Coordinates of C-alpha atoms and ligand atoms in Angstrom, one line a residue:
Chain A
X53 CA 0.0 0.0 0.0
X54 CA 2.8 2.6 1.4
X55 CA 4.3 2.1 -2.5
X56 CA 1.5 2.7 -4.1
X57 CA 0.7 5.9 -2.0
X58 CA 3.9 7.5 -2.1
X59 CA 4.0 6.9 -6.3
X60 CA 1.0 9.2 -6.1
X61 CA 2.5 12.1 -4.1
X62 CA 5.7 11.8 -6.6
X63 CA 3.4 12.5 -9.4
X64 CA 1.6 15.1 -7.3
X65 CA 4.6 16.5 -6.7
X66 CA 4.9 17.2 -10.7
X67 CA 1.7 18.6 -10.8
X68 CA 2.1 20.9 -7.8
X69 CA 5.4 22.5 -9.6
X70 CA 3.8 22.7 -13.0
X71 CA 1.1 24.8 -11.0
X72 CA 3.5 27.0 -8.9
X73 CA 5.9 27.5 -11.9
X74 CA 3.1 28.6 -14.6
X75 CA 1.3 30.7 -12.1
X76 CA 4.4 32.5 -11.2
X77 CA 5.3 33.2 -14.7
X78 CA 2.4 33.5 -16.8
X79 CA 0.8 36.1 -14.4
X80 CA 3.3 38.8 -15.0
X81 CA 3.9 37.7 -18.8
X82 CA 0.4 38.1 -19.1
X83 CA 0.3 41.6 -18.0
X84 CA 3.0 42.6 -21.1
X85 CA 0.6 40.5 -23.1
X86 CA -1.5 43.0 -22.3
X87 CA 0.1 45.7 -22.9
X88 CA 0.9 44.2 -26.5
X89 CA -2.6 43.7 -26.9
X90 CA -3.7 47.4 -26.0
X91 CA -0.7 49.2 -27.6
X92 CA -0.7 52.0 -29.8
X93 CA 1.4 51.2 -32.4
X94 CA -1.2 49.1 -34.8
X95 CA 0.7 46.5 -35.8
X96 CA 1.9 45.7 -32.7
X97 CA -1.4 44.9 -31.4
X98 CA -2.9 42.8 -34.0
X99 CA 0.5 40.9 -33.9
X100 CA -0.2 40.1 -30.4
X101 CA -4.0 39.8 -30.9
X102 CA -3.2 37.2 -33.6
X103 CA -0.8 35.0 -31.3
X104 CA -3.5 35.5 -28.5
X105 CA -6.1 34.4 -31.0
X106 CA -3.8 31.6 -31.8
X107 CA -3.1 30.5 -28.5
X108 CA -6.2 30.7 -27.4
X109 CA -7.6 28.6 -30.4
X110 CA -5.5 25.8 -30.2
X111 CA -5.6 22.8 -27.9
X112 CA -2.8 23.0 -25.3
X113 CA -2.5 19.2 -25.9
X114 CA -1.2 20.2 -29.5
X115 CA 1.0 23.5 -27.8
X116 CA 2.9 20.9 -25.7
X117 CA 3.6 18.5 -28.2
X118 CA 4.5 21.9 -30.6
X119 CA 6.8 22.6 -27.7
X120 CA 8.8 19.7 -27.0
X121 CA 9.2 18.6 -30.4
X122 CA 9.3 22.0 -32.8
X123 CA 12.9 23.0 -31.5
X124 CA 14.5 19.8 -32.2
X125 CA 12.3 18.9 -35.8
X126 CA 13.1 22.6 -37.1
X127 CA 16.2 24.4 -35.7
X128 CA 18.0 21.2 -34.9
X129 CA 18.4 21.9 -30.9
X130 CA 15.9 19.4 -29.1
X131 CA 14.4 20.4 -25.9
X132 CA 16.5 19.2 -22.7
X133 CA 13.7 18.3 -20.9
X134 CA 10.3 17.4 -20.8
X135 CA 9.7 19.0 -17.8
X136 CA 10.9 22.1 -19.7
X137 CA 9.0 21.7 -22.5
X138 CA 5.5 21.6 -20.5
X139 CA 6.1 24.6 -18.5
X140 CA 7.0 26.9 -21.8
X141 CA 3.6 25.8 -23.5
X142 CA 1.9 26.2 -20.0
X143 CA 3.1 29.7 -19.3
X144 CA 2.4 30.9 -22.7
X145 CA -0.9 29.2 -22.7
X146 CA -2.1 30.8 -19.5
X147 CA -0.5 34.1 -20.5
X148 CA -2.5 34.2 -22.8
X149 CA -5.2 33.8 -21.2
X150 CA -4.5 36.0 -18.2
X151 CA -3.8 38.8 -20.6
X152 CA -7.4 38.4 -22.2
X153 CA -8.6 38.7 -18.4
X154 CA -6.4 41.7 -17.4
X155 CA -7.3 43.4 -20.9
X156 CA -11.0 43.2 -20.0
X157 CA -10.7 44.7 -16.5
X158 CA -8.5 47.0 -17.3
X159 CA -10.9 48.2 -19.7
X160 CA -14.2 48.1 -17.4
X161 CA -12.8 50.8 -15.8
X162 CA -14.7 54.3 -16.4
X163 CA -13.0 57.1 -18.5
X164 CA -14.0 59.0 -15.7
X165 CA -11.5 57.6 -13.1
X166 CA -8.5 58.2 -15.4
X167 CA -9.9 62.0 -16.2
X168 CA -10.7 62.5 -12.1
X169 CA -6.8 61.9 -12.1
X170 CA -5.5 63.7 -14.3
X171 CA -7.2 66.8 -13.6
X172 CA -5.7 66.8 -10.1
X173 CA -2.6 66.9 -11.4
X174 CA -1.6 63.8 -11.5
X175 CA 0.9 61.8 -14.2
X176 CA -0.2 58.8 -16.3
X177 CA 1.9 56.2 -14.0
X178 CA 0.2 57.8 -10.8
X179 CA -3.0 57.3 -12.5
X180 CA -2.2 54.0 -13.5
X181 CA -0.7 52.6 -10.1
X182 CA -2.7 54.5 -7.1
X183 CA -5.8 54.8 -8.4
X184 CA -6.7 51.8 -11.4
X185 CA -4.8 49.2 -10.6
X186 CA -6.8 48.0 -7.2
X187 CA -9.5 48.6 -9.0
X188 CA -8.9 46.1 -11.8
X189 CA -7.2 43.9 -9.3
X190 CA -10.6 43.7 -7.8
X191 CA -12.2 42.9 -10.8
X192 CA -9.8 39.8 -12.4
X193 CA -9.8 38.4 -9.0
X194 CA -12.9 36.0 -10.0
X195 CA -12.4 35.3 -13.3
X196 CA -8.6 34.5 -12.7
X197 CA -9.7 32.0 -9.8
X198 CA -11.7 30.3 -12.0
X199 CA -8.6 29.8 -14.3
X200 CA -5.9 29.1 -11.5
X201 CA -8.6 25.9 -10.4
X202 CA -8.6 25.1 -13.7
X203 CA -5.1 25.1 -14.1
X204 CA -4.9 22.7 -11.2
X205 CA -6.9 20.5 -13.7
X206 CA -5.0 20.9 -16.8
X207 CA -1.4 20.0 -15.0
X208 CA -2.6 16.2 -15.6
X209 CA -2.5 16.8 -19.4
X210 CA 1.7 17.1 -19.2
X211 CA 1.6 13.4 -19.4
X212 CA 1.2 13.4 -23.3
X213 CA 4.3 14.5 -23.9
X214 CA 5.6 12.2 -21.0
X215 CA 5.7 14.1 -17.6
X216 CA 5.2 10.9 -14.8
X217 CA 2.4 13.5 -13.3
X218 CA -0.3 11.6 -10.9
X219 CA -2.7 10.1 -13.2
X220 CA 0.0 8.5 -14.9
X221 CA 1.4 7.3 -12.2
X222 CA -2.4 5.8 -11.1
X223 CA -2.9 4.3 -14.1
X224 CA -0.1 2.3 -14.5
X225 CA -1.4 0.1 -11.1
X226 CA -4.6 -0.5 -13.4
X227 CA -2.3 -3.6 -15.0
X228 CA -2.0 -5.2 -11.4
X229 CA -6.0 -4.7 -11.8
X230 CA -5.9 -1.9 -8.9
X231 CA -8.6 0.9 -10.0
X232 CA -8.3 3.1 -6.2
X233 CA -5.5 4.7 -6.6
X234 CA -7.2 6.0 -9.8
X235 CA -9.9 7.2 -7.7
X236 CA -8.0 8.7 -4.8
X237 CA -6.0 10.9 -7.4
X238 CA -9.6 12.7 -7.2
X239 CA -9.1 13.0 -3.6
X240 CA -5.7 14.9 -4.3
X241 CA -7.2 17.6 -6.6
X242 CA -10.0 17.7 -4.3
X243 CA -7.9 19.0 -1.3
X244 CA -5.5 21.2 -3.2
X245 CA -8.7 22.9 -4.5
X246 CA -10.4 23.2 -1.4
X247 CA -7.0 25.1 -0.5
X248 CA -7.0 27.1 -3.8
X249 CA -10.4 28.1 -2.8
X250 CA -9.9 29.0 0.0
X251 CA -6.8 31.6 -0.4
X252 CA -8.7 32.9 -3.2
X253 CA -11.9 33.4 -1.3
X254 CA -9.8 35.3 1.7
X255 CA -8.1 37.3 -1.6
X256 CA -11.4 38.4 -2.7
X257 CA -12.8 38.9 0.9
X258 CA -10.0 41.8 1.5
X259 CA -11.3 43.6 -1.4
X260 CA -14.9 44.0 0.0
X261 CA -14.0 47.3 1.6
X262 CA -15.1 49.1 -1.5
X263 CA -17.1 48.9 -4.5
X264 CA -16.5 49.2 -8.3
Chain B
X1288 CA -6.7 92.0 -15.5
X1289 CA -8.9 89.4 -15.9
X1290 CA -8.2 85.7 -14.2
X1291 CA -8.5 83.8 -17.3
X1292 CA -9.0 84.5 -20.8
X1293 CA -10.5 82.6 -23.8
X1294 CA -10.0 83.6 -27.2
X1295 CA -11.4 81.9 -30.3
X1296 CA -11.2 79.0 -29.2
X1297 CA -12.3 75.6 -31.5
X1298 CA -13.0 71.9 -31.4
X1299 CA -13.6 69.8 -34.3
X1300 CA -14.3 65.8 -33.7
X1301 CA -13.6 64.8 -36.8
X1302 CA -15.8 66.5 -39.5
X1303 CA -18.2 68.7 -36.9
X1304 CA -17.3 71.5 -35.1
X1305 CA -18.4 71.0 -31.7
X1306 CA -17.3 74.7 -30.7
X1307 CA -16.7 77.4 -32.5
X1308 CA -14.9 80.7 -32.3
X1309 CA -15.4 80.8 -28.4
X1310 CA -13.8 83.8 -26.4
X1311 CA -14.5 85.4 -23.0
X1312 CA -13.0 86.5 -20.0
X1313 CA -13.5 86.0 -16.5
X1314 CA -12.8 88.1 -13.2
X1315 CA -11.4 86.9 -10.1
X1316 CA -14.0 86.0 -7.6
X1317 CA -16.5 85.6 -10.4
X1318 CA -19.3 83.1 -11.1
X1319 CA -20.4 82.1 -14.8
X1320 CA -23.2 79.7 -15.3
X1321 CA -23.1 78.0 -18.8
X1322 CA -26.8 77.1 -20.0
X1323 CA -27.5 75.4 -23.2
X1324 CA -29.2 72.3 -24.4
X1325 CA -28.2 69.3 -24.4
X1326 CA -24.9 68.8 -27.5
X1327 CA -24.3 72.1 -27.5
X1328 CA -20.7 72.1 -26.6
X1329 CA -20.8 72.7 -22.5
X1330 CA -19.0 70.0 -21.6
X1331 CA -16.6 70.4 -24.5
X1332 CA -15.5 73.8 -23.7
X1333 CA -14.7 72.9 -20.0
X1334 CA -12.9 69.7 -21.1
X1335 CA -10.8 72.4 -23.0
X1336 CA -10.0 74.4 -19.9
X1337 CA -9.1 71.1 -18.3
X1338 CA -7.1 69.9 -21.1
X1339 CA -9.0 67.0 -21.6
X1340 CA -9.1 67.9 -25.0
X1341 CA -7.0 70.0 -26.9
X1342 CA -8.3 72.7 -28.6
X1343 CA -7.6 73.3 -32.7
X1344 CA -7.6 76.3 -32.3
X1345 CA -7.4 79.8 -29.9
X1346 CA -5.5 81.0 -26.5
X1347 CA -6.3 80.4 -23.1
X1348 CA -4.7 83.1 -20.6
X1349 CA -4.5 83.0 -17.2
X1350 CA -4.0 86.0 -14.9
X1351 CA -2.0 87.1 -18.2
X1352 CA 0.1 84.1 -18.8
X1353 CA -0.8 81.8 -22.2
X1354 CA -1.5 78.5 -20.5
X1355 CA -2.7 77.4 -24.1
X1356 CA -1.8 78.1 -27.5
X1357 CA -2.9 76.3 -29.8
X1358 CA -0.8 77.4 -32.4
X1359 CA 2.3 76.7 -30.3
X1360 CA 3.4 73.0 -30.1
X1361 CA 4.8 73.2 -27.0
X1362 CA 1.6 74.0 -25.4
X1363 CA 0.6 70.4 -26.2
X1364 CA 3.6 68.1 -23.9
X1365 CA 2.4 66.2 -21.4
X1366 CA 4.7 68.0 -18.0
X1367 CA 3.5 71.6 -19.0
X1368 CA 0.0 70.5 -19.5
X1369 CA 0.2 68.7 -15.9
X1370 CA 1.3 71.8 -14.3
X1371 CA -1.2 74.6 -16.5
X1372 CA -4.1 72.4 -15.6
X1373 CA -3.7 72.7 -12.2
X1374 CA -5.1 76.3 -12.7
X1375 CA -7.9 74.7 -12.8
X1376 CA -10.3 72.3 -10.9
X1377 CA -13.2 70.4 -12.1
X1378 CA -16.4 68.3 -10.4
X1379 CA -18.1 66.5 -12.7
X1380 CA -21.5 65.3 -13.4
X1381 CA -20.7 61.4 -12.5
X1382 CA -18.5 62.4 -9.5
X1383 CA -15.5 60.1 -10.4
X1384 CA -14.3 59.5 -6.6
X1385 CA -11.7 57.2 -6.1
X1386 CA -13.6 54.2 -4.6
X1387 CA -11.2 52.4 -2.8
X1388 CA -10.3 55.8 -0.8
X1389 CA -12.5 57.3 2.0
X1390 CA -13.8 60.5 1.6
X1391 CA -10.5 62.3 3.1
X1392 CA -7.9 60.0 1.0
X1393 CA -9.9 61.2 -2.1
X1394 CA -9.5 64.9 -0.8
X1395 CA -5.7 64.3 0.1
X1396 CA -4.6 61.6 -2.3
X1397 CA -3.4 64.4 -5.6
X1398 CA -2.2 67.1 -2.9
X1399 CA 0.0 63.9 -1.4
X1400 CA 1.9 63.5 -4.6
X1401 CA 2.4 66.9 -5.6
X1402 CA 3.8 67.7 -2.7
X1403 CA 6.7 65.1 -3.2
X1404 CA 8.0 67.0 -6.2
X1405 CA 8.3 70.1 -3.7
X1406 CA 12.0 70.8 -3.1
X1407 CA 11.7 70.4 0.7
X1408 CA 9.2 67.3 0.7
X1409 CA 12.3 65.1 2.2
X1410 CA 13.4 67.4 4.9
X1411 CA 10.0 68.4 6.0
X1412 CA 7.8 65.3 5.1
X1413 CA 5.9 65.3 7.8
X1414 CA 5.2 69.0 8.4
X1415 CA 3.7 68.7 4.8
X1416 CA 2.2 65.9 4.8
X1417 CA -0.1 66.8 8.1
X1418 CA -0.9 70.4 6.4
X1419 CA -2.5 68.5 3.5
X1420 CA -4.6 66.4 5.9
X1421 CA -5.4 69.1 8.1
X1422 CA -6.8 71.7 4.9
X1423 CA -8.8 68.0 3.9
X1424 CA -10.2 68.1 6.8
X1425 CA -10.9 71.3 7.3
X1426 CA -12.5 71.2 3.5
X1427 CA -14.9 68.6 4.1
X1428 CA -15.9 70.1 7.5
X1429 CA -17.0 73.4 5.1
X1430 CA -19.3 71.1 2.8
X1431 CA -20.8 69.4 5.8
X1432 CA -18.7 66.2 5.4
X1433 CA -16.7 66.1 8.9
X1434 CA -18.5 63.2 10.3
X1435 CA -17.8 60.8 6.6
X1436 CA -14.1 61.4 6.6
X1437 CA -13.4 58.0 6.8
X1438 CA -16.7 56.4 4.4
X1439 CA -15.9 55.0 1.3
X1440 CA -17.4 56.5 -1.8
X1441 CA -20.2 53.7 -2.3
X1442 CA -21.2 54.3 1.7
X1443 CA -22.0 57.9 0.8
X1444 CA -25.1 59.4 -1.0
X1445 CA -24.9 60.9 -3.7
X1446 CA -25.4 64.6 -2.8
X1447 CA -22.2 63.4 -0.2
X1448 CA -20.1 62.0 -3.0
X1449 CA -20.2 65.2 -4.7
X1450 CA -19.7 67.6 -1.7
X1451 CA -16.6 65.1 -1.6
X1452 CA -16.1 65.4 -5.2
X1453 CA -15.9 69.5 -5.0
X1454 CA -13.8 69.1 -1.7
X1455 CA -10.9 66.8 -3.8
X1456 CA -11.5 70.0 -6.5
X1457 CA -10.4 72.5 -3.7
X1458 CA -7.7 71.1 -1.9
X1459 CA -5.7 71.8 -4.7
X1460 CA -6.4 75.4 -4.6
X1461 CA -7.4 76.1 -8.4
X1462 CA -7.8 79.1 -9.5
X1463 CA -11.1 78.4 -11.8
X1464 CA -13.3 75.6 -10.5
X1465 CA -15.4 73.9 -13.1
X1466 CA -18.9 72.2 -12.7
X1467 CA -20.4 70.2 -15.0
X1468 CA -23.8 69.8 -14.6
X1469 CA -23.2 68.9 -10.7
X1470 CA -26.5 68.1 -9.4
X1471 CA -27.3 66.5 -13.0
X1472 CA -26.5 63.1 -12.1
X1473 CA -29.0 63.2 -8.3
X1474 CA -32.2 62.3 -7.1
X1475 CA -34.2 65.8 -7.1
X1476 CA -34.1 65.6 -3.0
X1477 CA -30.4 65.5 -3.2
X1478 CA -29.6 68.4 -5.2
X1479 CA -30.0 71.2 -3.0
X1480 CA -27.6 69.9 -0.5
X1481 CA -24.9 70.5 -3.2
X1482 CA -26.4 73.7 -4.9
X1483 CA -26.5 75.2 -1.2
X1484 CA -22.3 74.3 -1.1
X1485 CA -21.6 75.6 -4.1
X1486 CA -23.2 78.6 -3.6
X1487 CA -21.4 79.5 -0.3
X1488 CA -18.5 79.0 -2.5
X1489 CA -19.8 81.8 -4.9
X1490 CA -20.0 83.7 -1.5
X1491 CA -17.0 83.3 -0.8
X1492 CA -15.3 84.8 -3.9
X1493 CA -14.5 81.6 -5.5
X1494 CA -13.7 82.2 -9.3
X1495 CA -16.3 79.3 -11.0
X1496 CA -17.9 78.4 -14.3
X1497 CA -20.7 76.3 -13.8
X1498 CA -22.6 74.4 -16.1
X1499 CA -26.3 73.8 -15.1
X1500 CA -29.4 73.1 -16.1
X1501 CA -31.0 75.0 -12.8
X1502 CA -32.3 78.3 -14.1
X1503 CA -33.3 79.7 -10.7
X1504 CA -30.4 78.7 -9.0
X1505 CA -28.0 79.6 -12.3
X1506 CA -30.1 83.5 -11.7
X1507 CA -29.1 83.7 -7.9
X1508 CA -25.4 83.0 -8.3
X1509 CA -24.2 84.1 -11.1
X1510 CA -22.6 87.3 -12.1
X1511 CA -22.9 86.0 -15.8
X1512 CA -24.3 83.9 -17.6
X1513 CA -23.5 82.5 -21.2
X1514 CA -26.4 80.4 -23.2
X1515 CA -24.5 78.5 -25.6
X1516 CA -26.1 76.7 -28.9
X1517 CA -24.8 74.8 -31.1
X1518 CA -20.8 75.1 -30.4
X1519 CA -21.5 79.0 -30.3
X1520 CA -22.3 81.6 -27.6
X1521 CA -25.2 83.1 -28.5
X1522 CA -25.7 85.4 -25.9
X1523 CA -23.5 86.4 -22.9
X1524 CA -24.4 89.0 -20.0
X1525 CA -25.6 89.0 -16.3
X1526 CA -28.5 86.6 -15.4
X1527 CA -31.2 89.4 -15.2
X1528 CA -30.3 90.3 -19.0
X1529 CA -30.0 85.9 -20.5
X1530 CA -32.2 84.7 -17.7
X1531 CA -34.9 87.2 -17.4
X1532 CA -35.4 89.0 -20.5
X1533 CA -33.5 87.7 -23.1
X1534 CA -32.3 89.7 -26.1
X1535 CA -31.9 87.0 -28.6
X1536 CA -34.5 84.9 -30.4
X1537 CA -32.6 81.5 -29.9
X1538 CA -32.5 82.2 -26.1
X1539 CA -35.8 83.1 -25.8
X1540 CA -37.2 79.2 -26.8
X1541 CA -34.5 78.1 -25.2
X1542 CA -36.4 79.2 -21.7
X1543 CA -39.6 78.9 -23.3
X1544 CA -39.4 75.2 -24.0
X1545 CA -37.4 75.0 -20.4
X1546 CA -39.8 76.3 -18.2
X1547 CA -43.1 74.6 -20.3
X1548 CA -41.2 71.0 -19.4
X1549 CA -42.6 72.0 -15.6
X1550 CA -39.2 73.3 -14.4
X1551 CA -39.7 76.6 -12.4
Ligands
ADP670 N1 -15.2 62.6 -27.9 C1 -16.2 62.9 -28.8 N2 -16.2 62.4 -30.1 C2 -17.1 62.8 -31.0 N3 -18.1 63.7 -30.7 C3 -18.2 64.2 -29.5 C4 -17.2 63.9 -28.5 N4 -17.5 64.6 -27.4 C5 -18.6 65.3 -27.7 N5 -19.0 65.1 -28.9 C6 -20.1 65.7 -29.6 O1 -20.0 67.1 -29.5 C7 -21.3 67.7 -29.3 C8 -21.3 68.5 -28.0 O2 -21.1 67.7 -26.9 P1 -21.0 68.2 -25.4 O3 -19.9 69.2 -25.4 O4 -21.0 67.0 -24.6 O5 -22.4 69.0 -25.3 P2 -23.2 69.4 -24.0 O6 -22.3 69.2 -22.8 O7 -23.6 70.8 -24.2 O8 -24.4 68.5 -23.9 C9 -22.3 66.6 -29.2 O9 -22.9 66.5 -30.5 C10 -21.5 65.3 -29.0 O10 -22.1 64.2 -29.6
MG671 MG1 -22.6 68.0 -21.1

């Protein structure tokens, strides 16, 4: 029994630094996604629209396989590691997707709070940091939760290109004609999103103070 | 000398010219109500003032310096446009608090970062910082707003989140402060809470251009008054003269159809 637990946590283990790692990239390389997205400069934008379209529109089954085997099939210079290859097609999926969520709540915010600003006196970045930013933190903090849970979700699909992550690791004990410790891999998303949940909640919670 | 100055000054959004050709002058201490209908260019002109849009054409002078020319390209870059508009303050008709400030961080929060840039911010930070606070405070206590200082925006009516609004407008000290349509956006009971702050404000010598639809009130406070119509002025003079016996035919149904839609 202790074997077949402790092969579980190993996989968790992946699964638990795909999470960490892609959440601690892809939400600030979402935010210059972003700022791609709403630039200026024309070209720049639907450049980044069009890979955020593309991202977007694509299975991340298909980015990870693009991922670990484009460098190597192309440019001649393999990926080093699998483990590698499934956080790069991670991050840039969920950047993608974060940026989409900070683009809309930075763009519920009225024209009015940026023009209250700047009539007092105050520059663009002041604007920007003291007086928007809360305010759109408040408003991607739901939408991003529901992407961070499913993230939690999506780490199992890093066994297609090979990443030993818990499923994986269940499923091989289905040829000894064990099916629970399929069934108890539920039990370990289950808890880490009751956690998740619960941060997220207490995030959300803080912001009550005011309304937007 | 007169406190500010407008002279010919135009706006165009894209093909229509939303004013046109506008100039007149202002002395200190002096209220101007702007009535029109609705699309006439109000707003427009005192976005201009406030260089929240720039003007294609015309000066703006202030106590006899050109804040604004529009012929001069310099007029346009971002630092000397953050320092002219501080000439002037403006409460508008949606409020636009900060609502993740109480009332008295909305009041303090601009005077807080200007006062960094001052040259002795670092060896007197403190001094400073409590003289903002204390003129906040003493603000909000003149609208009636000393017991909210520390209520968010959305725990605040809306008569009180304007008071606030025209409170943040004053700490800064502008020499013009701009309404638009400031009771506009209230329930009917509410509006004479702010109408009776702004004017003890006229009362008080405060320079102001207000844009209203309130005839009576616009008659009591005003020194002037300028109807505007279609991007133009179409008559300019004090409010016994636009208000109460108008000279020109376009003012005249102006009132007329304003006072048969049961205003009074
Ligand atoms: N940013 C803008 N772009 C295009 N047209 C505008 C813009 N702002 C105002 N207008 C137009 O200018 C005219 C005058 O508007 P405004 O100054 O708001 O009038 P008022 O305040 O007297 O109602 C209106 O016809 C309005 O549609
Ligand atoms: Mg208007």
């Amino acid at each position: 029994m202790n074997i077949y637990i402790s092969s579980l946590f190993e996989g968790f283990w992946l699964n638990i630094r795909l999470f960490v790692l892609t959440l601690a990239m892809a939400i600030p390389l979402g935010l210059v996604i972003t700022f791609g997205s709403m630039a200026k400069f024309r070209p720049l934008k639907w450049l980044v629209r069009t890979f955020v379209w593309i991202i977007r529109g694509t299975p991340l089954m298909l980015q990870l396989f693009v991922v670990l085997y484009a460098p190597g099939l192309l440019f001649g210079v393999p990926m080093k590691s699998r483990m590698t290859a499934a956080i790069v097609a991670f991050v840039v999926n969920y950047a993608a997707y974060f940026s989409e969520i900070y683009r809309g709540g930075i763009e519920s915010i009225p024209k009015g709070q940026y023009e209250a600003g700047a009539v007092l006196g105050m520059t663009r970045s002041q604007v920007f940091f003291k007086v928007i930013l809360l305010q759109v933190i408040k408003r991607i903090v739901p939408p991003m939760s529901n992407e961070i849970i499913t993230l939690t979700k999506d780490t199992a699909l890093a066994r297609v290109i090979g990443i030993a992550e818990i499923i994986m690791c269940a499923e091989r004990f289905t040829k000894q004609g064990l099916i629970w410790p399929l069934f108890s891999t539920g039990l370990f998303f289950l808890a880490f999103n009751g956690v998740l949940t619960i941060v997220l909640g207490w995030i959300e919670r803080r912001l009550d103070y005011f309304k937007v | 000398m007169p406190i500010l100055e407008v002279r010919n000054i135009s706006k165009r959004f894209g093909d229509t010219e939303v004013i046109r050709d506008i100039s007149f002058s202002l002395e200190k201490g002096e209220t101007l109500s702007i009535i029109g209908s609705s699309g006439s260019g109000k707003t427009t002109l005192l976005r201009c003032l406030n260089f929240l849009e720039t003007p294609d054409n015309g000066t703006i002078t202030v106590n006899g310096e050109v804040i604004f020319d529009a012929s001069d390209p310099a007029s346009r870059s971002e630092k000397g446009i953050r320092e002219k508009r501080l000439h002037f303050g403006m409460v508008f008709q949606s409020f636009n608090l900060f609502p993740q400030y109480t009332a008295l961080q909305n009041v303090t929060l601009a005077g807080l970062l200007l006062a960094k840039e001052r040259p002795d911010y670092r060896a007197r930070k403190n001094e400073i910082r409590e003289e903002i606070i204390n003129n906040a405070k003493a603000i909000l206590d003149s609208v009636g707003l000393s017991s909210k200082l520390d209520h968010y925006p959305h725990q605040l009516s809306g008569g009180q989140q304007q008071r606030v609004a025209i409170a943040r407008a004053l700490a800064l000290k502008p020499d013009i402060l701009c309404f638009d349509e400031p009771t506009s956006a209230l329930d009917p009971e509410l509006t004479g809470e702010v109408l009776r702050v702004i004017r003890e404000l006229a009362e008080r010598e405060t320079t102001m251009i207000i844009v209203t639809h309130e005839m009576s009130f616009a008659r009591q406070v005003s020194d002037n008054v300028m109807f505007m119509d279609d991007g133009v002025i179409v008559e300019y003079g004090p409010p016994e003269q636009v208000i109460g016996n108008p000279r020109e035919e376009r003012t005249k149904r102006f009132l007329e159809r304003y006072f048969e839609n049961g205003n009074s």
